[in-house]
Coordinates of C-alpha atoms and ligand atoms in Angstrom, one line a residue:
M1 CA 103.2 133.8 108.4
Y2 CA 102.9 131.6 111.3
E3 CA 104.4 130.8 115.0
L4 CA 104.8 128.1 117.2
K5 CA 102.7 128.4 120.2
D6 CA 101.1 126.4 123.0
V7 CA 97.3 125.4 121.9
P8 CA 95.3 124.7 124.9
G9 CA 94.5 121.0 125.2
K10 CA 97.0 119.9 122.0
G11 CA 100.5 121.0 123.3
K12 CA 102.1 123.0 120.7
G13 CA 100.5 124.0 117.4
L14 CA 101.0 126.4 114.3
V15 CA 99.3 129.8 114.6
A16 CA 98.9 132.2 111.6
T17 CA 100.2 135.4 112.2
R18 CA 98.7 137.1 109.6
I19 CA 95.7 136.6 107.2
V20 CA 96.7 133.5 104.8
P21 CA 95.2 133.8 101.4
Q22 CA 93.5 130.2 99.8
G23 CA 96.0 128.5 98.0
A24 CA 99.2 129.9 99.4
R25 CA 102.0 127.8 100.2
I26 CA 102.6 127.9 104.1
L27 CA 105.6 125.2 104.1
C28 CA 107.8 123.5 101.6
E29 CA 109.9 121.0 103.6
E30 CA 112.3 118.2 103.3
A31 CA 112.4 115.3 105.5
V32 CA 115.0 115.0 108.1
I33 CA 114.5 111.6 108.5
R34 CA 112.8 109.2 106.4
I35 CA 111.8 105.5 106.9
P36 CA 111.8 103.0 103.9
H37 CA 109.3 100.5 103.3
N38 CA 111.4 97.4 104.0
L39 CA 112.2 99.0 107.5
D40 CA 108.5 99.8 108.3
Q41 CA 108.2 97.2 111.7
P42 CA 108.0 99.5 114.5
S43 CA 109.7 96.8 117.0
S44 CA 112.6 95.4 114.4
E45 CA 116.5 95.7 115.3
K46 CA 117.0 96.8 111.8
L47 CA 114.9 99.8 112.4
K48 CA 116.3 100.9 115.6
K49 CA 119.7 100.5 114.3
Y50 CA 118.8 102.5 111.1
V51 CA 116.8 104.9 113.4
C52 CA 119.9 105.6 115.5
Q53 CA 122.2 105.9 112.4
Q54 CA 119.8 108.5 110.9
V55 CA 119.4 110.9 114.1
N56 CA 123.2 110.6 114.8
A57 CA 123.6 112.1 111.3
L58 CA 121.7 115.0 112.1
T59 CA 123.1 118.4 112.6
E60 CA 123.2 119.3 116.7
Q61 CA 120.2 122.0 115.8
Q62 CA 118.2 119.2 113.7
R63 CA 119.0 116.8 116.6
L64 CA 117.6 119.0 119.5
A65 CA 114.8 120.2 117.3
F66 CA 113.9 116.3 116.4
L67 CA 114.3 115.5 120.2
S68 CA 111.9 118.1 121.2
L69 CA 109.1 116.9 118.8
H70 CA 105.9 115.3 120.6
N71 CA 106.2 111.8 121.6
I72 CA 103.2 109.9 122.9
Y73 CA 104.6 106.4 123.3
P74 CA 106.6 105.2 126.3
Y75 CA 110.1 104.3 125.9
E76 CA 113.4 102.9 127.8
N77 CA 116.1 103.7 125.5
A78 CA 117.1 106.1 123.0
A79 CA 116.3 104.2 119.9
E80 CA 112.5 103.5 121.5
Q81 CA 112.5 107.3 122.1
Y82 CA 113.4 107.9 118.3
I83 CA 110.8 105.3 116.9
G84 CA 108.4 106.8 119.5
I85 CA 108.8 110.5 117.7
I86 CA 108.9 109.2 114.6
C87 CA 105.5 107.1 114.7
T88 CA 103.9 110.4 116.5
N89 CA 105.0 112.7 113.7
A90 CA 105.6 111.2 110.4
F91 CA 103.9 112.3 107.4
S92 CA 103.8 109.8 104.3
I93 CA 106.1 110.3 101.4
E94 CA 104.9 108.9 98.3
D95 CA 107.8 108.4 96.2
G96 CA 107.5 104.5 95.9
E97 CA 110.6 103.8 98.2
T98 CA 109.5 105.7 101.6
A99 CA 106.9 104.7 104.2
G100 CA 107.2 108.1 105.7
G101 CA 109.3 110.7 107.1
V102 CA 109.9 113.4 110.1
F103 CA 109.5 117.1 109.0
L104 CA 110.5 119.4 111.9
E105 CA 108.1 122.4 111.0
A106 CA 105.0 120.4 109.4
S107 CA 105.1 117.7 112.3
R108 CA 104.1 120.8 114.6
I109 CA 100.5 121.2 112.8
N110 CA 97.6 119.5 114.8
H111 CA 94.6 117.6 113.2
A112 CA 91.5 119.1 112.5
C113 CA 88.4 117.3 110.8
D114 CA 87.9 120.6 109.3
N115 CA 91.2 121.3 108.4
N116 CA 92.3 124.6 106.8
T117 CA 95.4 123.4 105.1
Q118 CA 96.1 120.5 103.0
K119 CA 99.4 118.3 103.4
S120 CA 101.2 116.7 100.5
W121 CA 104.0 115.2 98.9
N122 CA 105.4 117.0 96.1
E123 CA 107.4 114.4 94.0
N124 CA 108.5 116.9 91.5
I125 CA 110.5 119.2 94.3
K126 CA 110.8 116.1 96.7
R127 CA 109.4 118.1 99.5
H128 CA 106.3 118.0 101.6
T129 CA 103.9 121.0 101.3
I130 CA 101.3 122.6 103.1
H131 CA 98.5 124.8 101.4
A132 CA 95.6 126.8 102.5
L133 CA 92.5 125.5 101.8
R134 CA 90.7 128.9 102.4
D135 CA 91.6 131.9 103.3
I136 CA 93.0 131.7 107.2
N137 CA 92.5 134.5 109.5
E138 CA 95.4 136.1 111.5
G139 CA 95.5 134.4 114.9
E140 CA 94.0 131.2 113.7
E141 CA 95.5 127.7 114.3
I142 CA 96.8 126.0 111.0
T143 CA 95.5 122.4 110.8
V144 CA 95.5 119.2 108.9
Y145 CA 93.8 116.3 108.4
Y146 CA 95.6 113.5 109.8
L147 CA 93.8 110.3 108.7
A148 CA 93.5 108.9 105.0
A149 CA 89.7 108.6 104.8
H150 CA 86.5 110.4 105.4
N151 CA 84.7 108.4 107.9
S152 CA 82.0 109.1 110.2
R153 CA 82.6 110.9 113.6
Q154 CA 83.1 107.8 115.5
A155 CA 85.2 105.9 113.3
R156 CA 87.6 109.0 113.3
Q157 CA 87.6 109.5 116.6
E158 CA 88.6 105.9 117.2
A159 CA 91.3 106.1 114.6
L160 CA 92.7 109.1 116.5
R161 CA 92.8 107.7 119.5
A162 CA 94.2 104.6 118.5
K163 CA 97.1 106.5 116.4
F164 CA 97.5 109.5 118.2
K165 CA 95.8 109.2 121.3
F166 CA 93.7 112.2 121.3
S167 CA 90.0 112.9 121.0
C168 CA 89.0 115.4 118.3
S169 CA 87.2 118.7 119.3
C170 CA 87.2 120.5 116.1
G171 CA 84.0 122.4 114.5
I172 CA 82.5 119.4 113.1
C173 CA 83.3 116.8 115.9
S174 CA 81.5 119.5 118.3
L175 CA 78.3 120.0 116.4
P176 CA 74.9 118.9 118.0
P177 CA 74.3 115.2 117.4
E178 CA 71.7 115.8 114.6
Q179 CA 74.0 117.8 112.6
I180 CA 76.9 115.3 113.3
Q181 CA 74.8 112.9 111.6
I182 CA 74.0 114.8 108.6
N183 CA 77.8 115.6 108.2
D184 CA 78.2 111.7 108.5
D185 CA 75.7 110.9 105.9
I186 CA 76.9 113.5 103.6
L187 CA 80.6 111.9 103.9
E188 CA 79.3 108.3 103.8
E189 CA 77.4 109.2 100.5
I190 CA 80.4 110.5 98.9
D191 CA 82.4 107.8 99.8
H192 CA 79.6 105.4 98.5
L193 CA 79.5 107.7 95.2
D194 CA 83.3 107.2 94.9
R195 CA 83.4 103.7 95.1
L196 CA 80.2 103.6 92.6
V197 CA 82.2 105.6 90.2
G198 CA 85.3 103.9 90.8
Q199 CA 83.9 99.9 90.0
R200 CA 82.0 101.4 87.1
G201 CA 85.4 102.7 85.7
L202 CA 85.8 103.3 81.9
Q203 CA 83.1 100.8 81.3
G204 CA 80.7 103.0 83.4
I205 CA 81.8 106.2 81.3
L206 CA 81.4 104.5 78.0
S207 CA 78.0 102.7 78.5
S208 CA 76.2 105.0 80.8
P209 CA 77.9 108.5 80.9
L210 CA 74.9 110.5 81.7
G211 CA 74.5 108.0 84.7
T212 CA 77.9 108.7 85.5
L213 CA 77.7 112.4 85.5
R214 CA 74.9 112.2 87.6
Y215 CA 76.9 110.4 90.4
L216 CA 79.6 113.0 90.1
D217 CA 77.2 116.3 90.0
R218 CA 75.5 114.7 93.2
E219 CA 79.4 114.3 95.0
I220 CA 79.9 118.1 94.0
Q221 CA 76.7 119.0 95.9
L222 CA 77.6 116.8 98.6
Y223 CA 81.0 118.2 98.9
N224 CA 79.5 122.0 98.5
M225 CA 77.3 121.2 101.2
T226 CA 80.2 120.3 103.7
G227 CA 81.3 123.6 102.8
A228 CA 84.8 122.8 102.3
D229 CA 87.1 123.2 99.4
D230 CA 88.0 119.7 99.6
P231 CA 91.0 118.0 97.6
G232 CA 88.6 115.3 96.7
L233 CA 86.6 117.9 94.3
S234 CA 89.6 117.7 91.9
R235 CA 89.3 114.1 91.3
V236 CA 85.5 114.6 90.8
Y237 CA 86.1 117.3 88.5
L238 CA 88.6 115.4 86.3
D239 CA 86.5 112.5 86.0
A240 CA 83.4 114.5 84.7
A241 CA 86.0 116.2 82.2
Q242 CA 86.8 112.6 81.2
V243 CA 83.1 111.5 80.7
A244 CA 82.5 114.7 78.7
I245 CA 85.8 114.3 76.5
V246 CA 85.6 110.5 76.0
H247 CA 82.1 111.2 74.3
G248 CA 83.5 114.6 72.1
D249 CA 82.1 117.1 74.3
L250 CA 85.2 119.4 74.4
A251 CA 83.3 122.6 75.7
R252 CA 82.1 120.8 79.3
G253 CA 85.5 119.0 79.2
R254 CA 87.4 122.3 79.1
I255 CA 85.1 123.6 82.1
F256 CA 85.3 120.4 84.0
A257 CA 89.1 120.3 83.5
E258 CA 89.8 123.9 84.2
K259 CA 88.0 123.2 87.7
A260 CA 90.1 120.3 88.5
V261 CA 93.3 122.0 88.1
R262 CA 92.3 125.0 89.9
S263 CA 91.5 122.8 93.0
W264 CA 94.6 120.9 92.5
R265 CA 96.3 124.4 92.6
I266 CA 94.9 125.2 95.7
S267 CA 95.8 122.0 97.4
G268 CA 99.2 121.1 95.9
G269 CA 100.4 124.3 94.1
G270 CA 101.1 124.9 90.5
D271 CA 104.5 122.6 90.2
S272 CA 102.4 119.6 92.0
K273 CA 102.3 116.5 89.9
N274 CA 98.8 116.5 89.2
V275 CA 98.9 120.2 87.9
T276 CA 102.0 119.1 86.0
E277 CA 100.0 116.0 84.4
Y278 CA 96.7 117.8 83.8
G279 CA 97.6 121.4 83.6
A280 CA 97.3 122.0 80.0
L281 CA 94.1 119.8 79.6
P282 CA 91.7 122.8 80.0
Q283 CA 93.6 124.8 76.9
N284 CA 93.6 121.4 74.8
P285 CA 90.7 118.8 76.1
S286 CA 91.2 116.7 72.9
Q287 CA 94.7 115.8 74.3
L288 CA 93.2 113.2 76.4
P289 CA 93.8 109.8 74.9
L290 CA 90.3 108.7 75.0
Y291 CA 88.7 111.9 73.3
G292 CA 86.0 111.0 71.0
M293 CA 85.6 107.1 71.7
S294 CA 81.9 107.9 71.0
M295 CA 81.0 111.5 69.4
Q296 CA 77.3 111.0 71.1
W297 CA 77.9 114.4 72.9
K298 CA 80.1 116.1 70.1
R299 CA 80.4 119.8 71.0
A300 CA 83.2 122.5 69.9
V301 CA 85.4 123.6 72.8
D302 CA 84.1 127.3 72.4
D303 CA 80.4 126.1 72.3
V304 CA 79.3 127.4 75.7
P305 CA 75.7 129.0 76.1
N306 CA 76.6 132.8 77.4
A307 CA 73.2 134.1 78.4
L308 CA 72.6 131.7 81.6
G309 CA 72.3 132.7 84.8
S310 CA 74.2 130.6 87.3
T311 CA 71.8 128.0 88.0
E312 CA 70.9 127.6 84.7
F313 CA 74.6 127.3 83.4
E314 CA 75.0 124.7 86.0
D315 CA 72.1 122.8 84.9
W316 CA 73.4 122.8 81.3
L317 CA 77.0 121.8 82.5
W318 CA 76.0 118.7 84.3
K319 CA 73.1 117.7 81.6
R320 CA 70.6 118.1 84.3
E321 CA 67.1 117.6 82.7
A322 CA 64.8 120.2 84.3
S323 CA 62.8 118.7 86.8
P324 CA 59.1 118.9 86.5
R325 CA 57.2 121.5 88.5
S326 CA 55.2 120.1 91.3
G327 CA 51.6 118.4 89.7
A328 CA 53.2 118.8 86.2
Q329 CA 52.9 115.7 84.1
V330 CA 56.2 114.2 83.3
G331 CA 56.9 113.0 79.9
L332 CA 58.0 109.5 79.2
Y333 CA 61.1 110.7 77.5
N334 CA 62.3 112.2 81.1
R335 CA 65.1 109.8 81.6
A336 CA 65.4 110.6 85.1
T337 CA 61.8 109.2 85.9
F338 CA 61.8 106.7 83.2
P339 CA 65.3 105.4 82.7
A340 CA 66.6 103.1 80.3
F341 CA 68.2 99.9 81.6
S342 CA 71.8 101.6 81.4
G343 CA 70.4 104.5 83.8
L344 CA 69.0 102.3 86.8
P345 CA 71.2 101.8 89.7
E346 CA 72.9 98.4 90.6
D347 CA 71.4 96.3 93.2
R348 CA 75.0 95.8 94.8
G349 CA 74.8 97.5 98.1
V350 CA 72.4 100.5 98.7
D351 CA 72.8 103.5 96.4
M352 CA 73.0 106.6 98.7
R353 CA 72.3 109.0 95.7
L354 CA 68.7 107.3 95.6
Y355 CA 68.0 105.9 98.9
R356 CA 68.0 107.6 102.3
G357 CA 69.4 105.7 105.3
S358 CA 65.9 104.4 106.1
G359 CA 65.7 102.5 102.7
Q360 CA 63.0 104.8 101.4
P361 CA 63.5 106.0 97.6
R362 CA 64.6 109.7 97.7
Q363 CA 63.2 110.0 94.3
H364 CA 61.0 107.9 91.9
W365 CA 61.8 106.4 88.9
C366 CA 59.7 103.6 86.9
F367 CA 61.5 101.2 84.5
L368 CA 59.5 100.6 81.3
A369 CA 60.2 98.1 78.7
E370 CA 58.0 96.0 76.1
I371 CA 57.8 92.3 76.4
V372 CA 59.8 90.5 73.5
D373 CA 59.3 87.1 74.9
F374 CA 58.6 84.9 77.9
E375 CA 58.6 81.5 79.3
F376 CA 57.4 79.9 82.6
L377 CA 60.0 77.1 83.7
A378 CA 61.3 77.5 87.4
R379 CA 59.9 80.9 87.4
L380 CA 58.3 83.3 85.0
H381 CA 61.4 84.4 82.7
M382 CA 60.8 87.2 80.1
E383 CA 62.9 88.9 77.4
I384 CA 62.4 92.7 77.6
S385 CA 63.3 95.5 75.5
D386 CA 63.9 99.0 77.0
V387 CA 63.4 102.4 75.4
D388 CA 66.9 102.3 73.8
G389 CA 65.9 99.1 72.4
R390 CA 68.1 96.9 74.6
K391 CA 67.1 93.4 75.0
I392 CA 67.8 92.2 78.8
P393 CA 66.5 89.4 80.8
L394 CA 63.8 89.8 83.7
F395 CA 63.5 87.0 86.2
F396 CA 60.7 86.8 88.9
Y397 CA 62.0 85.9 92.5
T398 CA 58.5 86.6 93.8
E399 CA 57.0 84.1 96.2
G400 CA 54.7 83.3 93.4
R401 CA 57.8 83.0 90.9
G402 CA 55.7 85.1 88.9
S403 CA 52.3 83.9 89.0
E404 CA 51.1 86.9 90.3
L405 CA 50.9 88.5 87.1
E406 CA 47.6 88.6 85.5
P407 CA 48.0 85.8 82.7
A408 CA 45.6 87.6 80.3
R409 CA 48.2 90.7 80.4
L410 CA 51.2 88.1 79.6
R411 CA 51.6 89.1 75.8
R412 CA 54.5 90.0 73.4
G413 CA 54.4 93.8 72.5
Y414 CA 52.8 94.7 75.9
T415 CA 54.3 97.1 78.1
I416 CA 55.9 96.5 81.5
A417 CA 56.4 99.1 84.1
I418 CA 58.9 98.4 87.3
L419 CA 58.8 100.8 89.9
Y420 CA 62.4 101.4 91.3
A421 CA 63.8 99.0 89.0
Q422 CA 67.6 98.1 90.0
Q423 CA 70.4 96.3 87.4
H424 CA 71.1 92.7 88.8
A425 CA 74.2 90.8 87.5
F426 CA 73.3 87.2 87.1
M427 CA 75.8 84.6 87.3
F428 CA 74.1 82.7 84.2
D429 CA 72.7 85.4 81.8
E430 CA 73.6 88.7 81.0
P431 CA 72.7 91.8 83.4
G432 CA 69.0 92.4 83.8
I433 CA 66.2 92.8 86.3
R434 CA 66.0 90.5 89.4
Q435 CA 62.1 91.1 90.7
E436 CA 61.5 90.2 94.1
D437 CA 58.5 92.6 94.8
P438 CA 55.1 92.2 92.5
A439 CA 53.3 94.8 93.9
R440 CA 55.9 97.1 92.0
V441 CA 55.3 95.5 88.5
K442 CA 52.5 96.3 86.0
V443 CA 51.6 95.0 82.8
K444 CA 49.7 97.4 80.3
P445 CA 48.7 97.0 76.5
P446 CA 50.9 98.7 74.6
N447 CA 48.3 101.6 73.6
D448 CA 48.2 102.4 77.1
I449 CA 51.8 103.4 77.6
R450 CA 53.6 104.5 74.3
L451 CA 57.4 103.9 74.3
T452 CA 58.5 106.9 72.2
P453 CA 62.5 106.9 72.2
R454 CA 63.6 110.5 72.5
R455 CA 66.8 111.6 73.6
C456 CA 67.7 114.5 75.7
S457 CA 70.1 116.9 74.5
Ligands
SAM501 C1 102.2 115.6 115.1 S1 102.0 115.8 116.6 C2 101.7 117.7 116.3 C3 102.2 118.7 117.3 C4 101.8 118.6 118.8 N1 100.8 119.2 119.0 C5 103.2 119.3 119.3 O1 103.0 119.9 120.6 O2 104.4 118.9 118.9 C6 100.5 115.0 117.1 C7 100.2 114.9 118.3 O3 99.7 116.6 118.7 C8 98.2 116.1 119.6 N2 97.2 116.8 118.8 C9 97.2 117.0 117.4 N3 95.8 117.3 117.1 C10 95.4 117.4 118.1 C11 93.7 117.7 118.1 N4 93.1 118.2 117.8 N5 93.5 117.9 119.7 C12 94.2 117.5 120.6 N6 95.5 116.9 120.5 C13 95.7 116.9 119.1 C14 98.4 114.7 119.8 O4 98.7 114.7 121.2 C15 99.0 114.2 119.0 O5 99.4 113.0 118.9

């Protein structure tokens, strides 16, 4: 399937000798040397002694193969040489005890940021596997991604130079500067959305399922923009399956779970830990322990619309509201444009889903609520009620502390509209809105804007 060859500018590398289809297992290898976590200190005497014992225990053939591996570190004795080879070539082993190990074949695979294979530790079979993330052509070099996280090109280059002493010239790193910027923005936004979903956790899934689904939908779109069948997709699809299943929607839950499992099969194989753990979920989505915590989205597993085109199907799957045609009036029940409090972004950090790098919003939204009560102490403080009837505090941190509002408009029952409103976590009150810009606030008599609570399906 592959051969070891000289690759210009990279030393040796593995090159496909025939077409390798997506999902194919290219390598499945045991470590010849393992370094336990408690010895993971390159200069320690204990490590030197341990490594010498490990190398001496290899067969002659293995020892020669080990010694022929690439070493980017200088050395003065055998122990330092062995440690240099290990540091240049080790892959991580996620078995809880081992920091990393050396694999004689896989260690020959060079890095690319647009890698065509995925390396992963398979705890079920105690081996490292390499799977094709996409079809690989005959004569094409087999590549993996050496780093842990998605970063900007500059951060990746710095990390690769520091740890492996080379500059990457892969397809992504060689793009023209403006396209590198676009790619960096996409990776940054994926990273940001990942963290947002993680921070919100189960609470986010329970209290704001549609908001969480919006984040995940955007993440998938961003992954698709990179064109890669990235292993990160599986985690996003699993999260989407959880959102649907927790709220009783087994139909969407099954479809999302199928996509997650398919992605894990491609990157780690049918015997990988994730496929073992979640492989049966598409057949029986109600097995998820949190199934039906709310039945807000109740839907039977086979209740899937069958006459939709692919775009309409994706819109249905992700519960996307139809976006209004340009010039068309947006109904007040449109939750994307007029979100409830639970659908507002948080003001911690910049939500890349909603803002461009320049700080300009990508889309427009306006928060509408009814004034329930108000008082003017150190600043104007209102209690307001959103379209779901949820009461939240609104504090004015404007220059005039809220005095900018027309006093005649400060009436209970009047409607307050706040452009680009965001959730704020107050130390001294329930989460609410901390308003700093008076120009983004309008108050209208109740008959001017009617808050008709209507739910989208
Ligand atoms: C694990 S080894 C990979 C196999 C190695 N090329 C060999 O000849 O055995 C890692 C080293 O390979 C080289 N390398 C890996 N990916 C590279 C890339 N994309 N460009 C240049 N050198 C690379 C670097 O010297 C790096 O420290």
